[in-house]
Short mmCIF file of C-alpha atoms in Angstrom, two decimals:
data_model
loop_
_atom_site.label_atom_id
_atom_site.label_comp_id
_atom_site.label_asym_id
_atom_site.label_seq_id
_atom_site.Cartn_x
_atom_site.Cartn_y
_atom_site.Cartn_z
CA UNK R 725 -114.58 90.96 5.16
CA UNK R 726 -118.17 90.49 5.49
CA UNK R 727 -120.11 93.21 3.67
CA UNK R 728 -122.93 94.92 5.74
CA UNK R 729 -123.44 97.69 2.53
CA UNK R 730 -126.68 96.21 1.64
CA UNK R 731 -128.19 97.69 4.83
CA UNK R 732 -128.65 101.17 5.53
CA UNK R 733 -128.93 101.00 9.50
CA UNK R 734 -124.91 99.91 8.83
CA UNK R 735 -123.79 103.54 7.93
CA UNK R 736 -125.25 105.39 10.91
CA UNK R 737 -124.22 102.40 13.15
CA UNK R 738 -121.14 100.75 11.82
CA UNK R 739 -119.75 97.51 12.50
CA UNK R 740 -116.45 96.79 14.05
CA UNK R 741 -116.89 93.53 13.18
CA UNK R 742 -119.44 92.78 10.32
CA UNK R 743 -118.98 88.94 10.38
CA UNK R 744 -120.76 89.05 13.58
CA UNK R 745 -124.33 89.54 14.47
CA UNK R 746 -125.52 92.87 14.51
CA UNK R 747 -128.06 94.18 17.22
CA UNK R 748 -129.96 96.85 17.15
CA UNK R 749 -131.50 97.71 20.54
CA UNK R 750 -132.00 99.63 24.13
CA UNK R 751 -131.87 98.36 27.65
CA UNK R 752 -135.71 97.90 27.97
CA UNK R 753 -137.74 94.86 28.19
CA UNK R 754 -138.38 94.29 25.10
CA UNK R 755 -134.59 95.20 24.28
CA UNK R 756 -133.15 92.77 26.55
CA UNK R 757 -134.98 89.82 25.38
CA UNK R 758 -132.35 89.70 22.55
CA UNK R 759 -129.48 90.20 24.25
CA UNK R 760 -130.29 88.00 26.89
CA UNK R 761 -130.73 85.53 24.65
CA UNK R 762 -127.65 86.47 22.74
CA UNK R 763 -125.45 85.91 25.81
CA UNK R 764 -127.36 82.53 27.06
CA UNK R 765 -126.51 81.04 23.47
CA UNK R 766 -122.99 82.19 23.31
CA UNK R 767 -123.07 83.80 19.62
CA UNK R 768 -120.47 86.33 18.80
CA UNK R 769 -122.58 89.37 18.72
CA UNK R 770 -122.10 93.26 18.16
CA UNK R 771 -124.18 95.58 20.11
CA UNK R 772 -125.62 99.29 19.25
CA UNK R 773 -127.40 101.68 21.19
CA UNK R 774 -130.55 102.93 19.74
CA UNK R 775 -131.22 105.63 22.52
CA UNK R 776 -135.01 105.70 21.91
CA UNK R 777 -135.38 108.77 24.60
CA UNK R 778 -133.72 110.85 21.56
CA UNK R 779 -135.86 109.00 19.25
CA UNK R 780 -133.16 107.33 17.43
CA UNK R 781 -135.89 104.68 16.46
CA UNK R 782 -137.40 106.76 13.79
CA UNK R 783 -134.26 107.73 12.10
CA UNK R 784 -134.69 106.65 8.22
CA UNK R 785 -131.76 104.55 9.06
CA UNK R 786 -133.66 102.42 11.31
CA UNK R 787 -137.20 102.12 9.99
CA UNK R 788 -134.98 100.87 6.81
CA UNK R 789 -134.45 97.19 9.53
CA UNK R 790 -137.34 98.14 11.22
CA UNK R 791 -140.20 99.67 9.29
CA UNK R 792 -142.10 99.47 12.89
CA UNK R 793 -139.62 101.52 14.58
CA UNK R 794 -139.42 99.96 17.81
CA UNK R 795 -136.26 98.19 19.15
CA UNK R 796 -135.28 95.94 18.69
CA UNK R 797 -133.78 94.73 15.53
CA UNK R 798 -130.65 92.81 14.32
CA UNK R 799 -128.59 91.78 11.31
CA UNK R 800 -127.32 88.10 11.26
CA UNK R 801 -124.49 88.11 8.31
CA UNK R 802 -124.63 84.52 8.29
CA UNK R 803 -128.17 84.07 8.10
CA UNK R 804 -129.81 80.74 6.33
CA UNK R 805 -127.65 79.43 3.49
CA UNK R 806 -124.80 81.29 4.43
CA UNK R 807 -126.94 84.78 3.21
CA UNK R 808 -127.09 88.26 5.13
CA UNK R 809 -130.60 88.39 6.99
CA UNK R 810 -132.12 91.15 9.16
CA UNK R 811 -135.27 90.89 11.64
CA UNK R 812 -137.44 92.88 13.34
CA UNK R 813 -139.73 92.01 16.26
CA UNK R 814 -138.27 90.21 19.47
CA UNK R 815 -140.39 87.27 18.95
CA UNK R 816 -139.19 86.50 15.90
CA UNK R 817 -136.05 87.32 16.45
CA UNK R 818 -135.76 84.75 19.72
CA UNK R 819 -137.25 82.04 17.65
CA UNK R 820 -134.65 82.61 14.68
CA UNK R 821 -131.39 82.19 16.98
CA UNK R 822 -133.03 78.70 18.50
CA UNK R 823 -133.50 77.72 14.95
CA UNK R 824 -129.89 78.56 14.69
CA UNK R 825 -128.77 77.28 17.29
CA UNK R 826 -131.12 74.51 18.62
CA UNK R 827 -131.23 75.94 21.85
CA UNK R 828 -133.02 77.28 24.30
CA UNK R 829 -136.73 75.43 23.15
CA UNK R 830 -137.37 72.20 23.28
CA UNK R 831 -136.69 69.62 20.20
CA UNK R 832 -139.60 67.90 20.97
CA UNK R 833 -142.26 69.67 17.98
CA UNK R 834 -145.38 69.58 20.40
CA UNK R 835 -143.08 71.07 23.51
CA UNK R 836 -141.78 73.76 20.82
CA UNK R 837 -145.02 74.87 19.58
CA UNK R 838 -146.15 75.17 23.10
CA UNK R 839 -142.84 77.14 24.40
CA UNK R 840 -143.70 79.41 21.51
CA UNK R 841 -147.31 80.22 22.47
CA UNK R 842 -145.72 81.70 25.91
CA UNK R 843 -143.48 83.85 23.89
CA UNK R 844 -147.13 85.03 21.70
CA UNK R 845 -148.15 85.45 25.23
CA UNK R 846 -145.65 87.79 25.93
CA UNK R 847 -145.96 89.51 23.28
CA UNK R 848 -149.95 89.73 22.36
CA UNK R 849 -150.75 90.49 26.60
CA UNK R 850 -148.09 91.15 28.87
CA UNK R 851 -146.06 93.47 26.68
CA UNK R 852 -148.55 95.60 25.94
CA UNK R 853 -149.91 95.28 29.32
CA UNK R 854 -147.79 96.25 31.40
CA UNK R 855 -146.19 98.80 29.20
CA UNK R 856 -149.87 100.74 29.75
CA UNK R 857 -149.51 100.24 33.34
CA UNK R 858 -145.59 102.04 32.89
CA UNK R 859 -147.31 104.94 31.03
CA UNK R 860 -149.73 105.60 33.35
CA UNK R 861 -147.84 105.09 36.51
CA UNK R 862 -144.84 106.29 35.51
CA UNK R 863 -144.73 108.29 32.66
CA UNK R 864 -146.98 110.82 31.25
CA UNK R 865 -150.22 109.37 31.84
CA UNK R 866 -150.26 109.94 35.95
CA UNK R 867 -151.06 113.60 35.14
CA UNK R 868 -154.18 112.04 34.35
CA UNK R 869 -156.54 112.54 36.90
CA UNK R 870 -159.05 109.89 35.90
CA UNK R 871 -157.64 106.99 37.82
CA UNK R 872 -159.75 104.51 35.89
CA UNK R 873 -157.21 103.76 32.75
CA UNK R 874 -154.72 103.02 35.54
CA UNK R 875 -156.96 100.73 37.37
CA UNK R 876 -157.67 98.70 34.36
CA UNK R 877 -154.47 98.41 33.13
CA UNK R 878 -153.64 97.31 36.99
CA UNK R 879 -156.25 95.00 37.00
CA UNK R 880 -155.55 93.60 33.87
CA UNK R 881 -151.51 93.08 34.81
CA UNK R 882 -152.57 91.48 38.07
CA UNK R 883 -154.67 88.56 35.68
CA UNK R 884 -151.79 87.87 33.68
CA UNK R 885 -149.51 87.39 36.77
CA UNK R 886 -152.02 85.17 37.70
CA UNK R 887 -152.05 83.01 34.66
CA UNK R 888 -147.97 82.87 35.18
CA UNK R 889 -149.08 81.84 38.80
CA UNK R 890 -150.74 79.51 37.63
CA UNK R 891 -148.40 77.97 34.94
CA UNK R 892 -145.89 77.93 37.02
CA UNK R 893 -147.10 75.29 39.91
CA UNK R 894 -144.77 72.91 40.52
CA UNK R 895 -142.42 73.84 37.58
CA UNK R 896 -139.26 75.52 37.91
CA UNK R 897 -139.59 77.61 34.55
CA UNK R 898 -142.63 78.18 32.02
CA UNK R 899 -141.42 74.86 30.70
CA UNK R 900 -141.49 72.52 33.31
CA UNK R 901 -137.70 72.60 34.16
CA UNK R 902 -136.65 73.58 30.70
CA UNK R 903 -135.29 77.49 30.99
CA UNK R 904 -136.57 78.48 27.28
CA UNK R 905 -137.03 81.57 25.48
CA UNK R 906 -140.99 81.52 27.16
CA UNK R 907 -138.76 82.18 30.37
CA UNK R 908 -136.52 84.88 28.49
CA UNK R 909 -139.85 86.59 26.64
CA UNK R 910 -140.92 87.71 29.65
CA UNK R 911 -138.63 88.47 32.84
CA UNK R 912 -137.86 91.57 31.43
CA UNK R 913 -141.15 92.64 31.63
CA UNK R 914 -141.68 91.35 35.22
CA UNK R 915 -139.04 92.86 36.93
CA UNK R 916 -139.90 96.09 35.08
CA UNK R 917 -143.30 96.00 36.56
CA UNK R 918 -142.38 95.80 39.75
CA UNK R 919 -139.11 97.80 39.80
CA UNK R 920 -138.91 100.40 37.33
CA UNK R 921 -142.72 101.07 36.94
CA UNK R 922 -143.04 101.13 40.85
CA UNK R 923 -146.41 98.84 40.55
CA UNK R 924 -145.76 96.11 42.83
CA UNK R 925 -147.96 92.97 42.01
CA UNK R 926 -145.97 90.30 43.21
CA UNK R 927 -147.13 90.43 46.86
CA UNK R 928 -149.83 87.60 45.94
CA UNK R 929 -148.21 85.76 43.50
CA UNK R 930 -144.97 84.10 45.15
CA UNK R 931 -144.23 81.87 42.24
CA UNK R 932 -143.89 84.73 39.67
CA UNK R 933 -141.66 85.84 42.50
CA UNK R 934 -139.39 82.74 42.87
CA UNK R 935 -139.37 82.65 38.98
CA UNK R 936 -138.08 85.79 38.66
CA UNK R 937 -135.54 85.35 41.21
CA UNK R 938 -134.03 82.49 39.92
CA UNK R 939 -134.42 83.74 36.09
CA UNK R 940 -132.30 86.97 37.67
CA UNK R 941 -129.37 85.06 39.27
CA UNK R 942 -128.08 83.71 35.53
CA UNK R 943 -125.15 85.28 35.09
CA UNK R 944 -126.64 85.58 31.47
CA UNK R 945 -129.50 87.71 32.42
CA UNK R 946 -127.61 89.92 34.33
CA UNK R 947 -125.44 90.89 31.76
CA UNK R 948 -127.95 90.94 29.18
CA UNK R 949 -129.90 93.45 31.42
CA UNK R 950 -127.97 96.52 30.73
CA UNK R 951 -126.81 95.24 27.27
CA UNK R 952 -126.66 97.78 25.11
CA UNK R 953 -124.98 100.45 27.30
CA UNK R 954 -127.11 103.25 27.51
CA UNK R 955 -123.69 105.29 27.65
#
């Protein structure tokens, strides 16, 4: 049996079946990424919940995988060379199971290096982006009564739509009609933005629209969408 000792995060989530990849992770955008992934590529895969609302993400036994302490995070036990790896940070993670796989980016090296600059873009402007606009919309931040870190954040979420608008003339996905992990990175993140935040954007940007419809109707997505059960 595959031995998961070696890693901390094991003993306050155990494996029912260590030989298989371990994730570490919440329903949220940045959650689902993996396990979207995860069920698009077919791997055997076990999932936790790390319920961040109870702050689960700061346990010792996490920052141990994830010394960041954000979901999420995963074990593969049969990592390169047959050897036990774990990973932090969704980007990194997505572009270690197409390494492993050879799916889901191109094989071409100029078409791979430009499928992962979408993912960078996901994760250097539209992650952090829109999670502002969540905080002050949604969360905390609309006790605020100055409207103006609201307005930016708005502002700045309604560019970056644009510059998916914009990508995404006459192309099915972010790669021409190649559904990659650039496609994955960020639909997430889009329909949060429009559902769960309540900050509609999409009105003048029907492509982002149509993208995110069809990225929603893989049967993939959908499960990976409320992968791990919150419970």
């Amino acid at each position: 049996m595959t031995d998961l000792s070696a890693f901390p995060i094991a003993t306050r989530w155990p494996a029912a079946h260590p030989d298989r990849i371990q994730l570490y992770s919440f329903p949220t955008p940045n959650g689902v990424k993996v396990s979207i992934t995860l069920e698009e590529l077919g791997l055997a895969y076990e999932p936790h919940a790390v319920n961040i609302g109870k702050n689960e993400s700061w346990t010792p036994e996490f920052l141990s995988l994830n010394p960041n302490g954000k979901i999420p995070a995963i074990i593969d036990p049969n990592g390169p060379g047959g050897k036990p790896i774990g990973l932090f940070e969704s980007g990194a993670i997505l572009l270690y199971l197409t390494d492993k796989t050879g799916k889901l980016i191109p094989a071409d090296p100029i078409r791979r290096y430009e499928t992962i600059q979408w993912v960078f873009f996901q994760m250097a402007a539209i992650g952090p982006i829109f999670g502002q606009v969540g905080f002050f919309n949604k969360f905390a931040g609309r006790e605020i009564a100055d409207k103006r870190p609201l307005e930016r954040y708005r502002d700045e979420s309604r560019r970056l739509i644009g510059v998916l608008e914009t990508r995404l003339k006459g192309r099915s996905w972010i790669m021409d009609e190649d559904y990659t992990i650039a496609d994955i990175s960020m639909l997430g993140w889009v329909r949060n933005l429009i559902g769960f935040y309540e900050a509609r954007e999409l009105d003048d940007f029907p492509l982002v629209a149509a993208w995110l419809e069809r990225g929603l109707a893989r049967p993939a997505v959908q499960r990976g969408l409320t992968i791990p059960a919150r419970g």
